[in-house]
């Protein structure tokens, strides 16, 4: 099967609809949409469902996937600001304060990238690249590859590309079969080998291998992680959608550790 860019975008929207409990067409509306979250067997396997509060935008509007108890404050929030401003301070302070009354706070904000087939290209680096399979991953868990491999979801790690200096693995891109049609790429390079084109060579090679298997590669980065965003763009990925998710206050406190003094 040969994808087109339009087919790739539609597949991503379809998947987001399964994740959010809405219709794919909801992402194309001019007005914002409230969707009640629900568990769905076709949702991404990495998602704890149903989500309490997740805001998703493909650039047209916001689809808010929420627990019914948060309908009031979330509906008021997304109707107050333009869609883009709902994902940035100072508006987020209002959302955070409103959600905190129900035991949540804003947690993750990320940008997701899809391949532009006219721009996606295999890039090179000065090291040998080998294609890896799940049987090759066993000894790599627990090492410096936490962005590429998921120790808690090993069964989802399906394919990888490793960069080697001799017998030493110095960079790894791997993908997780998060859902039926789309595989998510993560990449790590040892600190002393960064800024040598290794990440982009691995990411672009793995993306091509995923497409050969008739799956769609996608890539996620925090907005503040400029090196990761640049890597995605260098390889021919382009921004496609954004997500903001809220988590329970105890979960966030556990992530943060001890409070600031």
XYZ file of C-alpha atoms in Angstrom:
261
model
C 0.000 0.000 0.000
C 1.287 3.448 -0.918
C 0.033 6.222 1.356
C -0.628 9.816 0.401
C -0.168 12.714 2.803
C -3.948 13.108 2.945
C -4.440 9.447 3.839
C -1.828 9.756 6.583
C -3.554 12.803 8.070
C -6.949 11.097 7.923
C -5.541 8.020 9.655
C -4.146 10.216 12.443
C -7.476 12.011 12.893
C -9.316 8.691 12.932
C -6.979 7.444 15.635
C -7.370 10.636 17.659
C -11.145 10.218 17.413
C -10.894 6.716 18.888
C -8.638 8.074 21.621
C -10.919 11.007 22.446
C -14.353 9.425 22.071
C -15.446 11.697 19.241
C -15.943 11.707 15.481
C -13.058 12.256 13.077
C -15.073 15.120 11.577
C -15.062 16.893 14.935
C -11.427 17.910 14.331
C -12.473 19.751 11.166
C -15.171 21.899 12.775
C -14.782 25.633 13.237
C -16.343 25.464 16.695
C -14.893 23.633 19.667
C -16.260 20.230 20.644
C -16.777 18.552 24.020
C -16.523 14.740 23.891
C -17.141 12.484 26.871
C -14.134 10.239 27.311
C -14.582 6.477 27.222
C -12.416 3.392 27.004
C -12.009 2.173 23.430
C -10.194 -1.017 22.358
C -8.901 0.817 19.272
C -7.339 3.676 21.267
C -3.575 3.981 21.599
C -2.314 1.274 23.930
C -0.104 3.761 25.758
C -3.107 5.813 26.917
C -4.729 5.316 30.315
C -8.412 5.472 29.372
C -10.767 7.058 29.828
C -8.844 10.350 30.148
C -10.138 12.866 32.658
C -9.220 15.881 30.532
C -7.343 16.025 27.227
C -7.413 18.896 24.741
C -6.577 18.029 21.116
C -6.204 20.373 18.148
C -5.365 19.800 14.507
C -5.306 23.569 14.010
C -8.991 24.152 13.299
C -10.558 23.959 16.753
C -10.243 22.131 20.064
C -11.762 18.769 20.868
C -11.878 18.351 24.635
C -12.113 14.736 25.752
C -13.294 14.877 29.345
C -14.971 13.174 32.241
C -18.477 14.618 32.651
C -17.539 16.165 36.005
C -15.191 18.602 34.229
C -17.617 19.681 31.504
C -18.423 23.042 33.101
C -14.941 24.484 33.624
C -13.467 23.004 30.438
C -16.354 24.198 28.271
C -16.076 27.681 29.748
C -12.309 27.686 29.235
C -12.226 26.634 25.573
C -14.978 29.125 24.730
C -13.077 32.042 26.296
C -9.901 32.077 24.166
C -8.921 31.337 20.550
C -7.864 27.713 20.162
C -4.127 28.408 19.990
C -4.223 30.541 23.152
C -5.869 27.725 25.101
C -2.544 25.876 24.993
C -0.399 28.587 26.517
C -0.151 30.784 29.613
C -1.699 32.978 30.902
C -4.917 31.150 29.986
C -3.624 27.835 31.276
C -3.426 29.258 34.790
C -7.219 29.596 34.708
C -7.686 26.034 33.508
C -5.235 24.701 36.058
C -6.993 26.465 38.942
C -10.410 25.238 37.789
C -9.272 21.629 37.367
C -7.479 21.635 40.721
C -10.862 21.942 42.450
C -11.628 18.497 41.029
C -8.241 16.965 41.835
C -6.468 17.517 38.493
C -3.735 19.776 37.179
C -2.332 20.427 33.714
C 0.447 17.916 33.118
C 1.694 17.099 29.603
C 1.760 19.292 26.494
C 3.165 17.851 23.289
C 3.338 18.360 19.556
C 2.868 15.418 17.199
C 4.477 15.063 13.778
C 3.513 13.099 10.670
C 5.725 12.375 7.656
C 5.486 14.614 4.602
C 6.086 12.021 1.908
C 7.462 14.673 -0.432
C 10.092 15.630 2.148
C 10.828 12.399 4.017
C 14.273 11.214 3.017
C 16.937 8.832 4.194
C 19.753 10.731 5.874
C 23.253 9.441 6.483
C 25.712 9.513 9.366
C 29.335 8.331 9.735
C 28.335 5.095 11.512
C 26.925 1.728 10.526
C 23.157 1.432 10.894
C 21.519 -1.917 11.576
C 17.811 -2.756 11.602
C 16.829 -4.334 14.930
C 13.889 -6.478 15.994
C 12.322 -7.328 19.383
C 14.748 -10.218 19.854
C 17.571 -7.651 19.831
C 16.066 -5.389 22.498
C 16.291 -7.586 25.596
C 19.586 -6.350 27.046
C 18.872 -2.733 26.067
C 16.068 -2.162 28.557
C 17.142 -0.288 31.621
C 19.987 1.383 29.733
C 20.279 4.842 28.172
C 17.491 4.152 25.658
C 14.401 5.217 27.608
C 13.084 7.445 24.801
C 13.463 4.700 22.211
C 12.253 1.707 24.247
C 9.508 1.384 26.837
C 10.444 -0.991 29.635
C 6.880 -1.061 30.982
C 5.401 -1.896 27.558
C 8.034 -4.127 26.017
C 5.440 -6.029 24.011
C 4.741 -2.901 21.941
C 8.357 -2.310 20.835
C 8.389 -3.804 17.350
C 11.245 -2.386 15.269
C 14.434 -0.395 15.654
C 17.436 1.121 13.920
C 20.769 1.178 15.749
C 23.937 3.135 15.012
C 27.159 1.325 15.852
C 30.786 2.275 16.304
C 32.353 -1.128 15.943
C 30.326 -3.369 18.241
C 29.168 -0.519 20.465
C 25.597 0.793 20.155
C 25.812 4.588 20.208
C 22.327 5.556 19.022
C 18.947 3.890 18.847
C 15.615 4.743 17.260
C 12.785 2.335 17.939
C 9.057 2.321 17.418
C 6.132 1.273 19.525
C 3.017 -0.253 17.960
C 0.801 2.087 19.923
C -2.173 1.457 17.665
C -3.303 -0.600 14.711
C -2.083 1.584 11.865
C 0.460 3.961 13.458
C 3.836 3.295 15.090
C 5.472 5.939 17.281
C 9.194 6.652 16.921
C 11.481 7.522 19.831
C 15.219 8.100 19.594
C 18.252 8.291 21.903
C 21.917 9.025 21.177
C 24.717 8.715 23.731
C 25.695 12.218 24.918
C 29.251 12.154 23.542
C 27.975 11.271 20.048
C 25.300 13.932 19.681
C 25.273 16.656 17.008
C 26.739 14.304 14.415
C 23.552 13.592 12.467
C 22.983 10.235 14.143
C 19.463 10.923 15.443
C 18.199 12.119 12.074
C 19.858 9.218 10.225
C 18.215 6.713 12.579
C 14.819 8.424 12.612
C 14.609 8.753 8.829
C 15.767 5.171 8.270
C 13.267 3.793 10.759
C 10.441 5.873 9.271
C 11.174 4.353 5.857
C 11.193 0.849 7.334
C 7.829 1.488 9.017
C 6.286 2.653 5.748
C 7.598 -0.493 4.037
C 5.526 -2.459 6.542
C 2.426 -0.475 5.554
C 2.277 1.353 8.872
C 2.379 5.101 9.489
C 5.301 6.497 11.510
C 4.592 9.350 13.887
C 6.768 11.335 16.243
C 6.079 13.235 19.460
C 8.063 16.018 21.093
C 7.562 18.474 23.907
C 7.492 22.029 22.569
C 10.503 22.909 24.699
C 12.623 20.054 23.313
C 14.025 21.971 20.364
C 16.615 19.344 19.460
C 13.857 16.747 19.108
C 11.640 19.108 17.081
C 14.546 19.938 14.782
C 15.255 16.254 14.332
C 11.666 15.604 13.246
C 11.684 18.476 10.756
C 15.117 17.565 9.379
C 13.842 14.076 8.579
C 10.766 15.320 6.737
C 8.163 15.179 9.486
C 5.779 18.103 9.863
C 3.609 19.292 12.785
C 0.156 17.705 12.615
C -1.619 18.051 15.955
C -1.111 19.081 19.574
C -2.361 17.650 22.850
C -2.646 18.856 26.416
C -3.541 16.410 29.169
C -4.332 16.807 32.849
C -3.411 14.257 35.501
C -4.283 13.757 39.129
C -2.521 16.027 41.604
C -0.907 13.092 43.470
C 0.470 11.721 40.186
C 2.016 15.082 39.323
C 3.473 15.461 42.808
C 5.063 12.050 42.449
C 6.639 13.071 39.123
C 7.984 16.308 40.587
C 9.411 14.862 43.789
C 10.036 17.149 46.736
C 8.683 20.734 46.505
C 10.931 23.725 45.854
C 12.337 25.403 48.944
